[in-house]
XYZ file of C-alpha atoms in Angstrom:
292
model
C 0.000 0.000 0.000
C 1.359 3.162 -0.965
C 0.663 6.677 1.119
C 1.621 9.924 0.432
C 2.518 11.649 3.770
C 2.023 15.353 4.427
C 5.547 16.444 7.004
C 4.256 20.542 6.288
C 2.504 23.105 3.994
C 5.461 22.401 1.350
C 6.680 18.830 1.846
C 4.952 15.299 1.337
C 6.929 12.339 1.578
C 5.852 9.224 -0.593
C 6.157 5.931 1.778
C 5.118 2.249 0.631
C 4.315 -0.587 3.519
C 3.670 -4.158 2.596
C 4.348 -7.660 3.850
C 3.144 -9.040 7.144
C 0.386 -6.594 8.539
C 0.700 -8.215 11.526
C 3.997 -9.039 11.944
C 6.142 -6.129 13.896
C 6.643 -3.211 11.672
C 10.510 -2.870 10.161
C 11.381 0.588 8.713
C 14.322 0.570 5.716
C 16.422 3.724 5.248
C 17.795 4.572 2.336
C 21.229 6.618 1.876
C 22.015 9.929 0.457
C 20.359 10.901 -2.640
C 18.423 7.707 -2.839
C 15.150 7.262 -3.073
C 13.180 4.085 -1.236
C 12.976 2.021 -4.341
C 16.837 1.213 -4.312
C 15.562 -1.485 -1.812
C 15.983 -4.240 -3.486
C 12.407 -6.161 -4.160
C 13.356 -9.766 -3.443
C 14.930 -8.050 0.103
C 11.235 -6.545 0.732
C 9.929 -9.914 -0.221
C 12.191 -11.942 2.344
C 11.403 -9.778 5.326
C 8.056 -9.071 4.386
C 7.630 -12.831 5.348
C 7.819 -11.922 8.846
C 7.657 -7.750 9.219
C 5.247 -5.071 8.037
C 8.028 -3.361 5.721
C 8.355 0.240 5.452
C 10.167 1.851 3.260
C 9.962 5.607 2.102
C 11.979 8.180 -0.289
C 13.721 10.845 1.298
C 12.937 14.408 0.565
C 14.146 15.606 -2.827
C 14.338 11.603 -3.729
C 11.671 9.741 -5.818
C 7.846 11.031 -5.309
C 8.454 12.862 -2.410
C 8.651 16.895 -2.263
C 11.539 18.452 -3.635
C 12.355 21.721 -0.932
C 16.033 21.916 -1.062
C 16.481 24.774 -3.214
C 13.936 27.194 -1.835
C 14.052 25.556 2.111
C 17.542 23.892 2.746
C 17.561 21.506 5.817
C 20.151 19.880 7.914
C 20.822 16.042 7.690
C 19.826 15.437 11.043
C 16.109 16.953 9.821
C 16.146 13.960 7.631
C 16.467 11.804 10.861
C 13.150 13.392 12.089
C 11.432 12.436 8.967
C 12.116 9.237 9.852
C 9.821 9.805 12.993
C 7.172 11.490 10.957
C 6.510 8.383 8.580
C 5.718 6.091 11.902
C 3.977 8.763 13.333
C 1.629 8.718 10.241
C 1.638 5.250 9.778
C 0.438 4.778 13.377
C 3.375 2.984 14.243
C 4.519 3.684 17.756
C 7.932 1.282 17.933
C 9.723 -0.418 14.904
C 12.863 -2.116 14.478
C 14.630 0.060 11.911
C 17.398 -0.661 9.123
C 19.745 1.964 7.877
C 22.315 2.036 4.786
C 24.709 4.311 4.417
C 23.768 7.777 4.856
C 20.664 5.707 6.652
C 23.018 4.095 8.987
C 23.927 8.065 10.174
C 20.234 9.122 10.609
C 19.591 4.958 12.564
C 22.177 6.891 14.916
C 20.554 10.240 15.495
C 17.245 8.224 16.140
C 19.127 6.074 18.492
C 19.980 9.153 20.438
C 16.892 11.421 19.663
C 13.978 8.171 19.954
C 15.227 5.257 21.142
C 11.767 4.664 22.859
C 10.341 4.077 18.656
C 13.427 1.452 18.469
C 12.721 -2.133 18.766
C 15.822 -2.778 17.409
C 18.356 -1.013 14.969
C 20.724 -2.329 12.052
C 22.706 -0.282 10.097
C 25.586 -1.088 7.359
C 27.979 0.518 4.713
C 27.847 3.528 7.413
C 30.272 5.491 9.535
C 29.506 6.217 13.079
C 28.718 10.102 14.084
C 31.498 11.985 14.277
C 33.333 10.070 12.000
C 34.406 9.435 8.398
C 31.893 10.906 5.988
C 29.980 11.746 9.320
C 32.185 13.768 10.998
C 32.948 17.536 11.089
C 33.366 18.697 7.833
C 33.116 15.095 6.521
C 36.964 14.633 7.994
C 37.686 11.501 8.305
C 40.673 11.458 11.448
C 42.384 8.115 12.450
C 40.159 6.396 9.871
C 40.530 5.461 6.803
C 38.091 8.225 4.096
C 36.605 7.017 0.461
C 38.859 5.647 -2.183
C 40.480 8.416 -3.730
C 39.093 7.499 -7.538
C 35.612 7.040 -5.707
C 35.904 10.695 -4.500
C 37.106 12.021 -8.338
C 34.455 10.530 -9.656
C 31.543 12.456 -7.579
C 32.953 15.187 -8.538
C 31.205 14.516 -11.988
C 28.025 13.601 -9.945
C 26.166 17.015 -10.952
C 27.227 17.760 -14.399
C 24.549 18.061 -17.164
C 23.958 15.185 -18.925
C 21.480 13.704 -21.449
C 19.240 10.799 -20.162
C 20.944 8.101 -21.566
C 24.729 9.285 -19.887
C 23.336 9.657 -16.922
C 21.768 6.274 -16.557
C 25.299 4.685 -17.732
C 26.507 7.603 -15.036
C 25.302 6.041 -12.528
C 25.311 2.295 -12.983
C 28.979 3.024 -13.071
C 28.647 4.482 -10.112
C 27.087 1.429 -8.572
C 30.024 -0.223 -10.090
C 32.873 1.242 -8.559
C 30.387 1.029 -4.812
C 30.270 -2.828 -5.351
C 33.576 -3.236 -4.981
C 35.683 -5.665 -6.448
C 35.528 -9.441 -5.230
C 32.231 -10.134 -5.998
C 30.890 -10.214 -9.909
C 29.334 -6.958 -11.079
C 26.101 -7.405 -13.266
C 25.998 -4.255 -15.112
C 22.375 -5.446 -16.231
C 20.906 -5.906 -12.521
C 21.812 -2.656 -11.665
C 20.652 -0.845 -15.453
C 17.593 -2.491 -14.266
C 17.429 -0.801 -10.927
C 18.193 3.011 -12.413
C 15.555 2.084 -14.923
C 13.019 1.537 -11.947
C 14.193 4.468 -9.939
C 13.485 6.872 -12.861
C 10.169 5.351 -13.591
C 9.293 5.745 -9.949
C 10.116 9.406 -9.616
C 9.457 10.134 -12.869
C 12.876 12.395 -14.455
C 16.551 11.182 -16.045
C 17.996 13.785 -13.300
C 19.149 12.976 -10.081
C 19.873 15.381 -6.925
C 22.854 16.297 -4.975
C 20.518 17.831 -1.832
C 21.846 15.756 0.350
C 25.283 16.381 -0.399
C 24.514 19.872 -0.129
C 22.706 19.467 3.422
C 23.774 21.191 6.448
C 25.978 17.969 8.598
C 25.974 19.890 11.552
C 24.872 18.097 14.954
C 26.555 14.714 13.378
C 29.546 15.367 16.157
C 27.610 13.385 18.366
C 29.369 9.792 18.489
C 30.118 9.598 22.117
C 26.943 9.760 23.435
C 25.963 6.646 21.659
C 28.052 4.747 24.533
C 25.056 5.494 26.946
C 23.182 3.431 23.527
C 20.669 0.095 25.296
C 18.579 -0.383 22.032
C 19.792 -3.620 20.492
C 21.856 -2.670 17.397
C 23.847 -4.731 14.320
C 26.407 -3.898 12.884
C 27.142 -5.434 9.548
C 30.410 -5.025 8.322
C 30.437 -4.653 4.089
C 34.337 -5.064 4.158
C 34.577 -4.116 0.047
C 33.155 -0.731 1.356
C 34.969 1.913 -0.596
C 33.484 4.841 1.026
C 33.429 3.272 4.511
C 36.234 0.395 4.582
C 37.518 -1.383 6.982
C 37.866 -0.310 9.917
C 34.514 1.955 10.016
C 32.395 -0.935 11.011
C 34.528 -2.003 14.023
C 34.866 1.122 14.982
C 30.634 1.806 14.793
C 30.317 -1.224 17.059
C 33.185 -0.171 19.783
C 31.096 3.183 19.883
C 27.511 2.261 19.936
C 26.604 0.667 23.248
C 24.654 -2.634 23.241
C 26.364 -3.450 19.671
C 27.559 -6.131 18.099
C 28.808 -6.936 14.543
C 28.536 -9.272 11.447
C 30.792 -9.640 8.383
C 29.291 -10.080 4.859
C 32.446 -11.219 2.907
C 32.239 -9.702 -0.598
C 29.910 -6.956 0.413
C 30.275 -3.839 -0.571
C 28.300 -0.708 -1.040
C 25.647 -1.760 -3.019
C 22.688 -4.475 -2.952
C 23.824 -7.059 -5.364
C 21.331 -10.324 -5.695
C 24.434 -12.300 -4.435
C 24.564 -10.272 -0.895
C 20.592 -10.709 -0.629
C 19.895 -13.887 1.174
C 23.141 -13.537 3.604
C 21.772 -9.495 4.309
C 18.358 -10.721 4.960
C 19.510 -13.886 7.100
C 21.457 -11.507 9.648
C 18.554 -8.920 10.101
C 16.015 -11.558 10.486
C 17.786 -13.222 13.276
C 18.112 -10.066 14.974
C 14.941 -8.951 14.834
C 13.503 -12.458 15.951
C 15.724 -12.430 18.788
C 14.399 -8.644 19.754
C 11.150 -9.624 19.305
C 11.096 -13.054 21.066
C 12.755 -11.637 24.208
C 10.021 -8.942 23.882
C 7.159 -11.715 23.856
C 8.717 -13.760 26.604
């Protein structure tokens, strides 16, 4: 079922839950400049088994509002969002899954509403204060984004005709993959193909890029963290590599971490069952101890 979800006068956020209506609700959250459908569909199909997926695009993303331009907004506004979808969906806890730039904003609701966590998961992420999420996007003692990785987003907002960009960005996808496990250069055509049939343009957007990251200095705090949390480590990660993940899980209180070998930053059918394995068994673990 899909809903379109009024946040203000200007902004509407498009959200889509399906699956198990009465199994406990799971919200997915999508990274930067990404809209909800870059969830893969067999994914929504595994844990739909059990959950009542959620999934939503971000402002600027997909069908939702686009407000950057004329009404700029902070990263950590994109955490409250978050809050806004359950809050409209009548959904007053919910385990929660973050990728990515969706790892960062699993954090801030960690902090900000850990009383709407059941549970939390987040991967291909860097913990607040670090990495991409740190001051300034510095990335300290840790290791930052591979250096041709960075290069290449610097083409991210030139003009382009429909057809470049869609080769654009499934070489994008290519270089996120990594480079142990096979790249099919179809599967992810398909996926841009779906994304710009869902939100209708060629174009992409850069608004989150452009977003205001302060408040993100927040990574200590997340010691004082008692909602159960996985880490899963995607150790082909260019932008977050090895040691981000270890790193998340030393910082986040009540943590613990997985390895995906292979994984990188992307949702390849080969990482799909393994993915979907791991945040099963950690949400059936939440929710059993919650029913006992």
């Amino acid at each position: 079922m899909e809903h379109l979800l009024r946040l203000d006068d200007r902004t509407v956020l498009w959200a889509e839950e399906r699956g198990n209506p009465a199994g406990s609700p799971l919200l997915l959250i999508m990274g930067a400049n990404a809209s909800g459908v870059v969830w893969p569909e067999p994914l929504l199909d595994r844990l739909g088994a059990r959950h009542r997926v959620i999934r939503y695009d971000h402002r600027d993303t997909g069908r939702s509002s686009r407000v950057f331009a004329d009404r700029p907004y902070a990263v950590r506004d994109l955490a409250e969002d978050a809050v806004a979808v359950l809050d409209a969906l009548g959904v007053d806890r919910a385990h929660v899954v973050g990728m990515s730039m969706g790892g960062v904003l699993v954090q801030l609701l960690l902090l900000d509403h850990p009383d709407r966590l059941l549970s939390a998961t987040v991967f291909a992420t860097a913990a607040l204060g670090a990495g991409l999420a740190g001051p300034d996007g510095a990335s300290g003692q840790l290791p930052g984004p591979d250096p041709e990785l960075l290069a290449y987003w610097q083409t991210m907002g030139e003009e382009r005709d429909a057809e470049a960009e869609l080769a654009w960005r499934v070489e994008h996808w290519r270089r996120l993959a990594g480079t142990v496990l096979p790249f099919d250069a179809a599967e992810f055509r398909a996926l841009e193909e779906r994304v710009r049939a869902h939100g209708g343009g060629a174009r992409g957007t850069v608004a989150h890029a452009l977003a205001d990251q302060s408040g993100l200095d927040r990574g200590r705090e997340l010691e004082a963290n008692r909602v159960p949390t996985l880490v899963i480590e995607a150790p082909e990660d260019p932008v977050n590599p090895p040691p981000h993940a270890a790193h998340l899980v030393a910082t986040i209180g009540a943590a613990r971490m997985v390895t995906i070998p292979g994984m990188g930053h992307a949702l390849p059918t080969s990482v799909l069952d393994r993915l979907a394995e791991e945040i099963e068994a950690h949400t059936a673990g939440v929710d059993g101890r919650a029913s006992a």
